[in-house]
Short mmCIF file of C-alpha atoms and ligand atoms in Angstrom, two decimals:
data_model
loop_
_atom_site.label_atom_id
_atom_site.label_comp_id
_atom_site.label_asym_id
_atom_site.label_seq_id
_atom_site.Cartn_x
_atom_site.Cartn_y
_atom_site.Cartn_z
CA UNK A 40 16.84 -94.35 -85.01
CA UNK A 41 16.78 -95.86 -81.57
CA UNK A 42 17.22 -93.82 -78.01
CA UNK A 43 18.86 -96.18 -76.05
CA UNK A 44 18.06 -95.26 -72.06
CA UNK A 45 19.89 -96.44 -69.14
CA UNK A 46 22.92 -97.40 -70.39
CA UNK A 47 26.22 -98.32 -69.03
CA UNK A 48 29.47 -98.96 -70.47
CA UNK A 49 29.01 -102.72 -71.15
CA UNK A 50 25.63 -101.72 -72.93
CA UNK A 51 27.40 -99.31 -75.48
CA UNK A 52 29.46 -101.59 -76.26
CA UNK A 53 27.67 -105.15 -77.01
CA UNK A 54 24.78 -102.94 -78.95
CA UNK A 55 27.35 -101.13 -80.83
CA UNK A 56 29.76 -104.31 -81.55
CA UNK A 57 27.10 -106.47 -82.58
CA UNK A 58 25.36 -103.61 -85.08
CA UNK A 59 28.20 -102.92 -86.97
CA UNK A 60 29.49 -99.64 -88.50
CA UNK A 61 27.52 -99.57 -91.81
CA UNK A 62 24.51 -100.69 -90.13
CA UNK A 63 21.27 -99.22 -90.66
CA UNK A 64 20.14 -98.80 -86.96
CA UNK A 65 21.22 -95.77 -85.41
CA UNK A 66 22.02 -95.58 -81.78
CA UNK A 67 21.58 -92.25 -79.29
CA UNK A 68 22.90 -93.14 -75.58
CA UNK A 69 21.44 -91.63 -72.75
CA UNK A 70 23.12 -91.90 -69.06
CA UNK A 71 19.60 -91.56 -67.92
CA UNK A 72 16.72 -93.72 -66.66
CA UNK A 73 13.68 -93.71 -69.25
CA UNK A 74 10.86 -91.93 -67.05
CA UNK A 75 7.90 -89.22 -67.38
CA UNK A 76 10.87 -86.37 -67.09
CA UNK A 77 13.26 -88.20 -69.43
CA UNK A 78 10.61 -90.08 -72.05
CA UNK A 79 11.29 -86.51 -74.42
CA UNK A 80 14.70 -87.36 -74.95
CA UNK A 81 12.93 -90.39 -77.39
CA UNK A 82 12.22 -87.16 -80.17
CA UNK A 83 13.25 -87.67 -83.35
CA UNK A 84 13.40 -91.70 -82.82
CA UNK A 85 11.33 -94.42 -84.50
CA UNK A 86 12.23 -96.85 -80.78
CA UNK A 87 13.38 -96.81 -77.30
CA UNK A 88 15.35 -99.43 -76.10
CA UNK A 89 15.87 -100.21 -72.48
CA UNK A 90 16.82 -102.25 -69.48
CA UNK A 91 15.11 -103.46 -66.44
CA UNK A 92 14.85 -100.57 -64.22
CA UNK A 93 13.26 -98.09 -67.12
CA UNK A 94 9.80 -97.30 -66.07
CA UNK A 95 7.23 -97.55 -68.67
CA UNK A 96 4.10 -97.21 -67.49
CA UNK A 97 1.06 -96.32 -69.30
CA UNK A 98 1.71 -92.68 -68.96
CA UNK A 99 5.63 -93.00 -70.45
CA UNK A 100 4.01 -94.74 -72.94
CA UNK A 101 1.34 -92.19 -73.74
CA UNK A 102 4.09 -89.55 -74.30
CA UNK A 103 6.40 -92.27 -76.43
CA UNK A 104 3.40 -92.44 -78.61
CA UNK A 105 2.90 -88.49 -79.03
CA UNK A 106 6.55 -88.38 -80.37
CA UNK A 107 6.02 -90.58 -82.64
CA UNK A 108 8.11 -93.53 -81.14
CA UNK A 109 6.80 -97.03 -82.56
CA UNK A 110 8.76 -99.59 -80.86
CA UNK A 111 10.32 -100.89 -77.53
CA UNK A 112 13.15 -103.04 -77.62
CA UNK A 113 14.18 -104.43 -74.29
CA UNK A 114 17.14 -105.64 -73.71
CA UNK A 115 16.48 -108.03 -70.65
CA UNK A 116 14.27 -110.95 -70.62
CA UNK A 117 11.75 -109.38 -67.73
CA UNK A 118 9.24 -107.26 -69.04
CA UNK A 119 7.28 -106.17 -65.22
CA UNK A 120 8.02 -102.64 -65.94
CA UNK A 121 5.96 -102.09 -69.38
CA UNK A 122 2.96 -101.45 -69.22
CA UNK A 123 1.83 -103.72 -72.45
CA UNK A 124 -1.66 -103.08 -72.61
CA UNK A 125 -0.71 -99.14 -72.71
CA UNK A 126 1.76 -99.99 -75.73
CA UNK A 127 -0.87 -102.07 -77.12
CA UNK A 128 -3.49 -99.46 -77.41
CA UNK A 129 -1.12 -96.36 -78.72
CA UNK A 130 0.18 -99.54 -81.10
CA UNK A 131 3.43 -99.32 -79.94
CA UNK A 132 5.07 -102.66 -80.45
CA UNK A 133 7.67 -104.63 -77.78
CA UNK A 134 9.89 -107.03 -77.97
CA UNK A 135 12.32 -108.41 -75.45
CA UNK A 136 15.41 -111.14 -75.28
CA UNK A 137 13.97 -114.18 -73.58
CA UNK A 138 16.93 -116.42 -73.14
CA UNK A 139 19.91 -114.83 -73.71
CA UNK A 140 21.88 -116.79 -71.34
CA UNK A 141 20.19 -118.58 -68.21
CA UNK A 142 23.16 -120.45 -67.81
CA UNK A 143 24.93 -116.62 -66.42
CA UNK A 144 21.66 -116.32 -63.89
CA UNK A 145 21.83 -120.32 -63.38
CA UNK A 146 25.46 -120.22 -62.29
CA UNK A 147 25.28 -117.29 -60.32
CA UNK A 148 22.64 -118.17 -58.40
CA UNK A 149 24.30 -121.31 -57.57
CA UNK A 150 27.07 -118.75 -56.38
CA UNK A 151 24.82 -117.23 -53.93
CA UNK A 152 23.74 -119.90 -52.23
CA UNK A 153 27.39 -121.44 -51.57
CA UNK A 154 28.21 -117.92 -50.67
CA UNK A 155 25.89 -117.44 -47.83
CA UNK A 156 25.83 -121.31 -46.98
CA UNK A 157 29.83 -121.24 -46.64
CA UNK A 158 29.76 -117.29 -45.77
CA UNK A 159 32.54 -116.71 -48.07
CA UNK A 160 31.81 -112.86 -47.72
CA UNK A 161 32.44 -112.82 -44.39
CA UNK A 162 35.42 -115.24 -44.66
CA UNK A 163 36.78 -112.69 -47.13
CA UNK A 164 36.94 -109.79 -45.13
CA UNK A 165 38.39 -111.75 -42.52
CA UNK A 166 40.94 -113.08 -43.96
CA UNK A 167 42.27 -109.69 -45.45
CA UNK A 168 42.45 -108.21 -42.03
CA UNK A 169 44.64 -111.74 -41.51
CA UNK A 170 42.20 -113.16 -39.31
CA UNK A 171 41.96 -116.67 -40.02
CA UNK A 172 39.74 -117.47 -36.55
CA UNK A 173 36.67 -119.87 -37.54
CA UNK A 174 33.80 -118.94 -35.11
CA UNK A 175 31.03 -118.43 -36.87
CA UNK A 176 31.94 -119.81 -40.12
CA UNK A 177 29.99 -122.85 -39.79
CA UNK A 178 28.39 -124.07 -42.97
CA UNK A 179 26.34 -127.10 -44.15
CA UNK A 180 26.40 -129.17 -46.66
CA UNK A 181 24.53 -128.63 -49.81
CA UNK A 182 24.33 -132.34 -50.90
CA UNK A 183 21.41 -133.95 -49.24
CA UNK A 184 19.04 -130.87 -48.64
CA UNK A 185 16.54 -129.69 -50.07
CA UNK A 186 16.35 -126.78 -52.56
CA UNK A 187 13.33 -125.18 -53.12
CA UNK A 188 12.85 -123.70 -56.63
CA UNK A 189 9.72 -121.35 -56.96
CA UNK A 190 9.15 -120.79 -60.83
CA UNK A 191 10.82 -123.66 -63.49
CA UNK A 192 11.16 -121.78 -66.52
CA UNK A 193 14.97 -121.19 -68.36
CA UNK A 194 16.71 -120.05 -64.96
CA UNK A 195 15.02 -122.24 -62.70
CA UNK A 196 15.15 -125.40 -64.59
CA UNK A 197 18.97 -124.99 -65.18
CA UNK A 198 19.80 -123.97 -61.16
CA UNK A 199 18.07 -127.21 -60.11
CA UNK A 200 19.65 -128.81 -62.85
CA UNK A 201 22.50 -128.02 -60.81
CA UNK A 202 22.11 -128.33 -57.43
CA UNK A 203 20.66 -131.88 -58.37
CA UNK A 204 23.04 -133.37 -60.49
CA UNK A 205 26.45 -131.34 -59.51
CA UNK A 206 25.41 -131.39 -55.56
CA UNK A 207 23.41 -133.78 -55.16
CA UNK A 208 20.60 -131.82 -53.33
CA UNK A 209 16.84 -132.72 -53.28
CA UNK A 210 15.32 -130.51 -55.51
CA UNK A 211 11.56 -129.48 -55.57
CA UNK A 212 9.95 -126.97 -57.01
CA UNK A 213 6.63 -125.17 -57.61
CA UNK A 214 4.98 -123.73 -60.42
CA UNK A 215 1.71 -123.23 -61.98
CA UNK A 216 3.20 -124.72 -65.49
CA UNK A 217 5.09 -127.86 -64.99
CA UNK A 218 8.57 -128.29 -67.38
CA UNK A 219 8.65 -131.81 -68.85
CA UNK A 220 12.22 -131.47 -68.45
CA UNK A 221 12.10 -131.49 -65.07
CA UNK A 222 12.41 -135.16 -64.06
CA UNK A 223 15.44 -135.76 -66.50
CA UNK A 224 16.91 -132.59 -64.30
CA UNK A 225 16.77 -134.51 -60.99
CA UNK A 226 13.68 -132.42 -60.01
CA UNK A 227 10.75 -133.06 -59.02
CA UNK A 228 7.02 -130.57 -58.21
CA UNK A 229 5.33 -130.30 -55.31
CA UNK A 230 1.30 -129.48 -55.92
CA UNK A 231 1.35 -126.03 -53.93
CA UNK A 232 3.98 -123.11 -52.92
CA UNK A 233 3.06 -124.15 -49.06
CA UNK A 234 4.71 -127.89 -49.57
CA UNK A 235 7.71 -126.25 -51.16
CA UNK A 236 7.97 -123.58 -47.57
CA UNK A 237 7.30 -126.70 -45.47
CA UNK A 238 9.77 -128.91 -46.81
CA UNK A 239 13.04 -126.51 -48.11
CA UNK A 240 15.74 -126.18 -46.76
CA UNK A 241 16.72 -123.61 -49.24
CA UNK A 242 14.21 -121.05 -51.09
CA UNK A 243 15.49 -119.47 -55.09
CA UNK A 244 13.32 -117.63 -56.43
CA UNK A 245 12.75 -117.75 -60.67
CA UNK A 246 9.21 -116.85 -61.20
CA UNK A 247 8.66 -113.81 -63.51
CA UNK A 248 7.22 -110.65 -61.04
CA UNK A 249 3.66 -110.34 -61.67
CA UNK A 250 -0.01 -109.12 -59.95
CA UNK A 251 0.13 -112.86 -58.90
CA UNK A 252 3.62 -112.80 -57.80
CA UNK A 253 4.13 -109.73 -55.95
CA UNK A 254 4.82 -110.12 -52.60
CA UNK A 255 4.99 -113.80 -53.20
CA UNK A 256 7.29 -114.11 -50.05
CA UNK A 257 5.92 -112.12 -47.09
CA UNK A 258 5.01 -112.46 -43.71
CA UNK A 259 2.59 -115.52 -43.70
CA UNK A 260 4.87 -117.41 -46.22
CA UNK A 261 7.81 -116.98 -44.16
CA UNK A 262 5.97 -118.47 -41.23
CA UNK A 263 5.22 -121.69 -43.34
CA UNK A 264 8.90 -121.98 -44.01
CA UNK A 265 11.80 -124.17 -41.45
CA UNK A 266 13.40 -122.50 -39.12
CA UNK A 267 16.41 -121.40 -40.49
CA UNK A 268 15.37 -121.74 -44.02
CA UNK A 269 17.88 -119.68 -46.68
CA UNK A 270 16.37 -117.34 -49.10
CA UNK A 271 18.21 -116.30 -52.51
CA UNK A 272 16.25 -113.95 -55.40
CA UNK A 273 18.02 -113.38 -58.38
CA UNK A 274 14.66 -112.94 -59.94
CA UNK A 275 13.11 -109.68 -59.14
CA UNK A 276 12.79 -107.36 -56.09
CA UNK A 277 9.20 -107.13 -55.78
CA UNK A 278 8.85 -110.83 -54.89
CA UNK A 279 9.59 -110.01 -51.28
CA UNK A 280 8.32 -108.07 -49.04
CA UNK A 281 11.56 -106.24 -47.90
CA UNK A 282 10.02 -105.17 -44.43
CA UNK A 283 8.56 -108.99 -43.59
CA UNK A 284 12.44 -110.09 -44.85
CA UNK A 285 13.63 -108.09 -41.98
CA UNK A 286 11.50 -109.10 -39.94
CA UNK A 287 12.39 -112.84 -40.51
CA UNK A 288 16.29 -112.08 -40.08
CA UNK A 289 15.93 -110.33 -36.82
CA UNK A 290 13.99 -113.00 -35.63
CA UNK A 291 16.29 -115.46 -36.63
CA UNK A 292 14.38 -117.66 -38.67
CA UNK A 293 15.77 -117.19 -41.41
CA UNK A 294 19.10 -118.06 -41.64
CA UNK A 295 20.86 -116.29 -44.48
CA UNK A 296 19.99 -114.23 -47.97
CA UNK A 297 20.90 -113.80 -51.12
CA UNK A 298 19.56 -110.73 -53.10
CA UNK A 299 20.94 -109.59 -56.35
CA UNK A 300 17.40 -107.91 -57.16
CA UNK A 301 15.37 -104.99 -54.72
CA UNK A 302 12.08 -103.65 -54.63
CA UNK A 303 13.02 -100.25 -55.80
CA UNK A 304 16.16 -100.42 -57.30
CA UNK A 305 15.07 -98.08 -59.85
CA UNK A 306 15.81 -95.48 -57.49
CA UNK A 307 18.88 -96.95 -56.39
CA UNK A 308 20.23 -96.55 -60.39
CA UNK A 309 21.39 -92.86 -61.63
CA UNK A 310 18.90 -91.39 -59.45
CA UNK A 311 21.78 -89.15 -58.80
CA UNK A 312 25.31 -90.05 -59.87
CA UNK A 313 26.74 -87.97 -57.25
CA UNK A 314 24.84 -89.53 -54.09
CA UNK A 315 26.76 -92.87 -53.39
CA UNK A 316 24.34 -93.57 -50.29
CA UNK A 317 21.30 -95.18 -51.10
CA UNK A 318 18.70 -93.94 -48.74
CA UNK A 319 16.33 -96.56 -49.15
CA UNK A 320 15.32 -97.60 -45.43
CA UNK A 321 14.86 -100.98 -46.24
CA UNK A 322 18.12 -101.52 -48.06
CA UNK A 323 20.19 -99.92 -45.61
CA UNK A 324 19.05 -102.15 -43.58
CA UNK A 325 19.45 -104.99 -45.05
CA UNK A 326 22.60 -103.97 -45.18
CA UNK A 327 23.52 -104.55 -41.60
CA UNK A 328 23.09 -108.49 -41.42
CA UNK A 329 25.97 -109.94 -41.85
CA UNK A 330 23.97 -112.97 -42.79
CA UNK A 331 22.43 -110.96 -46.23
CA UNK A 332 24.87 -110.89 -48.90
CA UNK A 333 24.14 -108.17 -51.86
CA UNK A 334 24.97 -107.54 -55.52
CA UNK A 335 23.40 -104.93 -57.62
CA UNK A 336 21.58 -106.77 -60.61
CA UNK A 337 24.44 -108.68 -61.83
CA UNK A 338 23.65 -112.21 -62.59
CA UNK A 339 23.14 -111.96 -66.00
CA UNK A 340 26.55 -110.04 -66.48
CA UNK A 341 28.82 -112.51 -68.97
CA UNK A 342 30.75 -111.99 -71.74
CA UNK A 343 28.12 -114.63 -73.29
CA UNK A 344 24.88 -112.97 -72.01
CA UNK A 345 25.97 -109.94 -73.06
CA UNK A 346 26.83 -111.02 -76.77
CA UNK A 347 23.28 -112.93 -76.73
CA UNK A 348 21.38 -109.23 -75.60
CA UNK A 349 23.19 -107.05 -78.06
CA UNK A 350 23.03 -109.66 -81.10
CA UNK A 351 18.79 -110.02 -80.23
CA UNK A 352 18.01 -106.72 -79.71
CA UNK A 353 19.77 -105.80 -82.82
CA UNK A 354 17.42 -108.41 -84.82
CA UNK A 355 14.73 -107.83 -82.93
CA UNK A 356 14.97 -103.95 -83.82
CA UNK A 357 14.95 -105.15 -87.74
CA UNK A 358 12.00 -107.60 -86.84
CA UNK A 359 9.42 -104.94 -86.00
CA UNK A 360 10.80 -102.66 -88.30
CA UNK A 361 9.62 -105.21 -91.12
CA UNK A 362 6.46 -106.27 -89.76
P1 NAD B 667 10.76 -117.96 -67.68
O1 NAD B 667 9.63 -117.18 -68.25
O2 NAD B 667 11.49 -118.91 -68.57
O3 NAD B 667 10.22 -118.80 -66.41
C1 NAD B 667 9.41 -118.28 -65.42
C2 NAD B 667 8.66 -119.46 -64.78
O4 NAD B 667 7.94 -118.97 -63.65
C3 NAD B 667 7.63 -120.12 -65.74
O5 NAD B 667 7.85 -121.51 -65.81
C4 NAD B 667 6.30 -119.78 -65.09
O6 NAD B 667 5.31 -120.80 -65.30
C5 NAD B 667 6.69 -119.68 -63.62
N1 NAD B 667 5.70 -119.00 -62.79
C6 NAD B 667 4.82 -118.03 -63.14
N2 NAD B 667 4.05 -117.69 -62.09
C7 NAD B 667 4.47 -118.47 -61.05
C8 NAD B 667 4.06 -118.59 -59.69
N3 NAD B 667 3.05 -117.86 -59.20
N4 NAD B 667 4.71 -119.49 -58.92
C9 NAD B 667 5.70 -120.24 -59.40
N5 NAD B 667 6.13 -120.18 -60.68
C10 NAD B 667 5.53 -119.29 -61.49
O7 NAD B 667 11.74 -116.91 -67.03
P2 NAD B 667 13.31 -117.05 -66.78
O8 NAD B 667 14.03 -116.67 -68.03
O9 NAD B 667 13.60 -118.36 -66.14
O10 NAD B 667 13.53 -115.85 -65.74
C11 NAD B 667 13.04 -115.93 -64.42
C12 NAD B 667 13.18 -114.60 -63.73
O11 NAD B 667 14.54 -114.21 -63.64
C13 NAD B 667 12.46 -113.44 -64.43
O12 NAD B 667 11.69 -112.76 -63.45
C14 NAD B 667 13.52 -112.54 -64.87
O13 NAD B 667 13.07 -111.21 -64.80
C15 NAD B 667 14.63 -112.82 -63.87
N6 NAD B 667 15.96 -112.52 -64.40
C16 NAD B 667 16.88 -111.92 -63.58
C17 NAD B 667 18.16 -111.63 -64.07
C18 NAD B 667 19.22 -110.97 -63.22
O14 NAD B 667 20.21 -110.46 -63.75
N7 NAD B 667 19.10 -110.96 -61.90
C19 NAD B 667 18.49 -111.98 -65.39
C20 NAD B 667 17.54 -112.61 -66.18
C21 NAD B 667 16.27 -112.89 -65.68
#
């Protein structure tokens, strides 16, 4: 019996077409975060499963444990918000789905920098008030530049992939594990994160968000970058530091953003289904650059990915049943 937290429509449905009617895992949905105030709603289940902005900290974890719950089955590939050392000790077991489809987060990302390069969300609302007036539509060209990539695991590798080979960009990219892949990708590693500021003209972000990690953008490395350097995260929130972001677009220099990830969107999610204002300071104003363009956690969201989560978490559910 699994309590599945978080979820949305798209959830019920690849978890409930890929387990099949006869099947022998039984789902509860709950329209609700998994936190200390919700984590009861797991009695009477053997495993939670949930999403990326479910908190599971050590004490979630500790009251998972006292109702008996032995697994958690995520059903996203970052795993930031367990606490694993927690589920170790009360000998809870996790499991997560690693790859279900970096080409969705690849070819998004992609997306999002055309989208701020060539503004086409400002071109958009032009254009349906029927204002077809250029100014400040300037672009550049992607072929030639150079990208940035800070992390080379699935997503990375695949976005430079490309940038490199479709675009024709320069592609460089830091990280503490070097891909053997890379080269064949058209990319190629710089020995530190302050060669990759210097020299990009472009910054993605792919690393996983860490103790190391946090915070891996903030004031000082925004200094190091060009003036005018481009910023995209489709990674996770707590990479930047949302106040030294500001800071770099009201000084101008940085140029544009991308950010389909925030610090604490799990407050932004079902906090309360009737607010539709987000009161986060930071967000809102974010907001206000025209120059920021914003989705709400949606780069994995494919028909493909979403086939790939439900059909893994499924297995993975029988996995540490039988082990
Ligand atoms: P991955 O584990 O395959 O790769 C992560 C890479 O980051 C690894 O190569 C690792 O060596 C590298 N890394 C670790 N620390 C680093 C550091 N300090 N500097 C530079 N690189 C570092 O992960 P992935 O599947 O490519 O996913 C990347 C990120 O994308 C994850 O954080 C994941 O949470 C996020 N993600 C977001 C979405 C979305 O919908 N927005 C969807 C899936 C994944």
């Amino acid at each position: 019996k699994v309590a599945v937290f978080g979820v949305q429509k798209y959830d019920i449905k690849s978890l409930n077409d890929s387990n099949g009617e006869d099947s022998d895992v039984k789902f509860s949905f709950f329209d609700a975060l998994l936190d200390q105030k919700t984590a009861i709603l797991a009695r009477g289940h053997d495993a939670v499963c949930i999403f990326v902005n479910d908190i599971c900290d050590a004490g979630v974890i500790e009251q998972l444990a006292g109702l008996q719950v032995r697994f958690i089955a995520l059903r996203c590939a970052g795993y930031n918000n367990v606490d694993l050392e927690a589920a170790a000790k009360f000998g809870i077991k996790v499991a997560r789905v690693p790859a279900y489809s970096p080409e969705a987060v690849a070819e998004f990302t992609v997306g999002m920098i055309m989208t701020v390069v060539r503004k086409y969300h400002k071109a958009y609302n032009r254009v349906r008030e029927g204002n077809f007036l250029l100014d400040g539509l300037l672009g550049f060209n992607i072929s030639g530049k150079t990208v940035g990539l800070i992390g080379t695991g699935r997503i990375g590798l695949l976005t430079g992939k490309i940038l490199a080979k479709g675009f024709n960009a320069k592609v460089v990219a830091y990280d503490p594990y070097p891909s053997n892949l890379a080269e064949e990708y058209g990319i190629s590693y710089v020995d530190t994160l302050d060669e990759l500021l210097v020299q990009s003209d472009i910054i993605s972000l792919h690393c996983p968000l860490n103790t190391s990690t946090t915070y891996i953008i903030n004031d000082d490395t925004i200094a190091k970058t060009k003036k005018g350097v481009v910023l995209i995260n489709t990674s996770r929130g707590g990479l930047i530091d949302s106040y030294a972001l500001i800071r770099g677009l009201k000084s101008g220099h940085i140029s544009a953003v991308g950010l389909d990830v925030y610090e604490r969107e799990s407050s932004y999610f079902f906090a309360d289904s009737s607010a539709k204002v987000i009161t986060d300071d930071t967000f809102a104003r974010l907001l206000t650059f025209y120059n920021v363009f914003m989705t709400g956690h949606q780069a994995f969201l494919t028909k493909e990915a979403l086939e790939n989560i439900g059909e893994t978490t499924i297995k993975n559910l029988r996995d540490l049943e039988s082990t």
